mmCIF file of C-alpha atoms in Angstrom:
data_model
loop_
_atom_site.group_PDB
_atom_site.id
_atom_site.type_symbol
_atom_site.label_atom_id
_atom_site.label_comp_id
_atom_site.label_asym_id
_atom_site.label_seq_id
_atom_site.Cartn_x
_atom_site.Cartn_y
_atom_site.Cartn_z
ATOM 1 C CA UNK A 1326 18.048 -51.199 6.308
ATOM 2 C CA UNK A 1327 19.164 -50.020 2.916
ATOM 3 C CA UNK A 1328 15.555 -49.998 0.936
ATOM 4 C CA UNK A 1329 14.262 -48.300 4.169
ATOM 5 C CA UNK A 1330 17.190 -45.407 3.905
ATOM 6 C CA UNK A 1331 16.264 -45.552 0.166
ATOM 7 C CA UNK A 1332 12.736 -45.240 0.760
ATOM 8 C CA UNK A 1333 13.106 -42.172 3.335
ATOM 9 C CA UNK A 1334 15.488 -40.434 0.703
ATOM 10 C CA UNK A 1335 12.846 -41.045 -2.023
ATOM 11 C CA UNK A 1336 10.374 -39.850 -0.142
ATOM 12 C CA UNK A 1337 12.127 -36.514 0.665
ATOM 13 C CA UNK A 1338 12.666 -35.462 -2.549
ATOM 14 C CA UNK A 1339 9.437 -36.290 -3.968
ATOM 15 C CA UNK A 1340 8.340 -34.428 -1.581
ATOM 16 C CA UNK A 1341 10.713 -31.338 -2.251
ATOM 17 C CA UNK A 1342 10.022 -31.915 -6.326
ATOM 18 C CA UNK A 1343 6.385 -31.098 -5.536
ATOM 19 C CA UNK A 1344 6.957 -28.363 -3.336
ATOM 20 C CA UNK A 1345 9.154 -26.773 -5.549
ATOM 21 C CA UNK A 1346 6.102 -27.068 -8.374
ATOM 22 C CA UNK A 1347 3.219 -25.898 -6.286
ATOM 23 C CA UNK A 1348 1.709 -22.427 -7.782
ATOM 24 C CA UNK A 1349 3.218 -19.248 -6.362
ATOM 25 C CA UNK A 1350 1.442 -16.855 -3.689
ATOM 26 C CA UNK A 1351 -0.977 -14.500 -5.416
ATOM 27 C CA UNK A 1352 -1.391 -11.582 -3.661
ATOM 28 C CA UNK A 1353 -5.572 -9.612 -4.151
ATOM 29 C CA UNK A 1354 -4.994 -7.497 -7.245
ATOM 30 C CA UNK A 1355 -6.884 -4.576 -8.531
ATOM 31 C CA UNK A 1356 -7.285 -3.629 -12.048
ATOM 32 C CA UNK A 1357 -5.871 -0.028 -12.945
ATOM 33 C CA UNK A 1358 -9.608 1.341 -14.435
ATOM 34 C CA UNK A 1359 -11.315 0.474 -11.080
ATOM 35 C CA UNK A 1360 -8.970 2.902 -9.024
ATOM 36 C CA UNK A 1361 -9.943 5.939 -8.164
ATOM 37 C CA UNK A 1362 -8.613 9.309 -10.451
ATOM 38 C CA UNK A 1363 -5.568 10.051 -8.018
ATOM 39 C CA UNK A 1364 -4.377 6.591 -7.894
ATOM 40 C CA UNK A 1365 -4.701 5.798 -11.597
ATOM 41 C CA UNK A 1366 -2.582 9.486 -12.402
ATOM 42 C CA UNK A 1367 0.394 8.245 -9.725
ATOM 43 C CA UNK A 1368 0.651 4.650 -11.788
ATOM 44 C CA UNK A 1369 0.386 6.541 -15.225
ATOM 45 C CA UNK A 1370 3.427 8.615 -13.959
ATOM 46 C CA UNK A 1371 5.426 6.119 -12.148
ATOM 47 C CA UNK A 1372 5.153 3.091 -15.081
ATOM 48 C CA UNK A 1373 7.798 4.471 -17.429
ATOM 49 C CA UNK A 1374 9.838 3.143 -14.728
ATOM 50 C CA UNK A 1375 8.405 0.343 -14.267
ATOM 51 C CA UNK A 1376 9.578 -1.528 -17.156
ATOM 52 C CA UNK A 1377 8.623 -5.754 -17.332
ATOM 53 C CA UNK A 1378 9.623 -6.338 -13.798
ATOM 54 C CA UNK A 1379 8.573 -3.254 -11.865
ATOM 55 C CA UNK A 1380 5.119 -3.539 -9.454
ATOM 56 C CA UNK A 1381 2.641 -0.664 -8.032
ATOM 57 C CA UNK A 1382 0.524 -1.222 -4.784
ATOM 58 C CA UNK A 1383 -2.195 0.633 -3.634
ATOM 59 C CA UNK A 1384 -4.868 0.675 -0.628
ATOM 60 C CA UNK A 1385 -7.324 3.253 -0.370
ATOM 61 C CA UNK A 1386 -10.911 3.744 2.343
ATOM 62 C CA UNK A 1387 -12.019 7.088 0.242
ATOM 63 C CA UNK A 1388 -11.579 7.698 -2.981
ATOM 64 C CA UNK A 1389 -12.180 11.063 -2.580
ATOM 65 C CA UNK A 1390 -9.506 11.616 0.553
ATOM 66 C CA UNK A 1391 -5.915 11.369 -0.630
ATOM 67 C CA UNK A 1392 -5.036 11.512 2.827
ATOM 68 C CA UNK A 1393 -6.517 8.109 2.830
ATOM 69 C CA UNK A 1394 -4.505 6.705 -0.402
ATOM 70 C CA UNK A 1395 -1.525 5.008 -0.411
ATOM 71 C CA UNK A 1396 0.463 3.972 -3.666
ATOM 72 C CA UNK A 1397 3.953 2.500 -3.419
ATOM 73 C CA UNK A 1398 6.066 0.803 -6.472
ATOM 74 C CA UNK A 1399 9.068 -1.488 -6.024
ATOM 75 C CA UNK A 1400 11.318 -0.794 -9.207
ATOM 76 C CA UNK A 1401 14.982 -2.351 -10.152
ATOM 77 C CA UNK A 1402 14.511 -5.851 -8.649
ATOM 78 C CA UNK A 1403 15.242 -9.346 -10.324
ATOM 79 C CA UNK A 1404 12.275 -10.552 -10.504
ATOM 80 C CA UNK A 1405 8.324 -9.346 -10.303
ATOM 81 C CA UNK A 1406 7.662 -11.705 -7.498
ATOM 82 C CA UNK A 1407 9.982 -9.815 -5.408
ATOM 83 C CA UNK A 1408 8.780 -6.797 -6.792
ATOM 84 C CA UNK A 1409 5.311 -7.657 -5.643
ATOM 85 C CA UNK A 1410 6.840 -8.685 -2.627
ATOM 86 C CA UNK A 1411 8.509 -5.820 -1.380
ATOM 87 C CA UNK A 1412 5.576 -3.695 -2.330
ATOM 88 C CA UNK A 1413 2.889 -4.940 -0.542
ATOM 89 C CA UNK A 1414 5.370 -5.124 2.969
ATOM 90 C CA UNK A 1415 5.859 -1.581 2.334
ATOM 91 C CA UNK A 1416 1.932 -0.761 1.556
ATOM 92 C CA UNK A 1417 1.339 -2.927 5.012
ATOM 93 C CA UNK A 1418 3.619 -0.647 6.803
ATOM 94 C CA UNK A 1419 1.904 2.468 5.544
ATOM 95 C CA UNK A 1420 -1.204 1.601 6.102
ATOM 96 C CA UNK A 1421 -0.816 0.439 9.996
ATOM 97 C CA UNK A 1422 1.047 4.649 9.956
ATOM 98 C CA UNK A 1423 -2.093 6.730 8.217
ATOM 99 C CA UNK A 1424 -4.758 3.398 9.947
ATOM 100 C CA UNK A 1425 -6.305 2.606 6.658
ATOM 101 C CA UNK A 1426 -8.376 -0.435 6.648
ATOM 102 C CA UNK A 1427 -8.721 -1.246 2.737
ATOM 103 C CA UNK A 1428 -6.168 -3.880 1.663
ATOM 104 C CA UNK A 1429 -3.273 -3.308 0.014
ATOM 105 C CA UNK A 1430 -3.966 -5.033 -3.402
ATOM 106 C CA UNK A 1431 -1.335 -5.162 -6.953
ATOM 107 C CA UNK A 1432 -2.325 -3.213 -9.595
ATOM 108 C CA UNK A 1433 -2.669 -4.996 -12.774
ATOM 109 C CA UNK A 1434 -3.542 -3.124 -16.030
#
């Protein structure tokens, strides 16, 4: 009975170790220089305060219509996972408002 608790409890946090090393969620990213002229002004103003943590989102159908951009940053968090995080909820929730069909995607320079 005791190898078989053993063996359960073993199991479990084997199981937990290697769930706690799998590779994080990486959201679609877009790089800066493939953005259209609008978008890539808004990040060059907003990354000042950005700093090492800091991310920008964006999703865009024209890149002529800025009525069809949307570009959202999530600045003074922990950690960039979060940052990316709380971006891209935001970018979903902006999109589904002005019905834009691109995806929201993380810029990356």
């Amino acid at each position: 009975m005791k190898k078989l608790l053993f063996l359960m409890v073993y199991a479990v946090m084997g199981t937990a170790t290697h769930m706690s090393l799998a590779e994080p969620y990486v959201y679609p990213s877009v790089h800066l220089h493939d953005l259209p002229g609008p978008l890539q002004e808004a990040y060059r103003h907003e990354k000042p305060n950005l700093g090492d943590i800091g991310r920008c989102v964006t999703s865009y159908d024209s890149s002529m219509d800025q009525e069809k951009m949307i570009f959202t940053c999530s600045i003074y968090v922990k950690m960039s996972a979060v940052a990316e995080r709380k971006a891209m909820e935001r970018c979903e929730q902006m999109k589904e408002k002005r019905n834009i069909k691109g995806p929201c995607k993380v810029i990356q320079e």
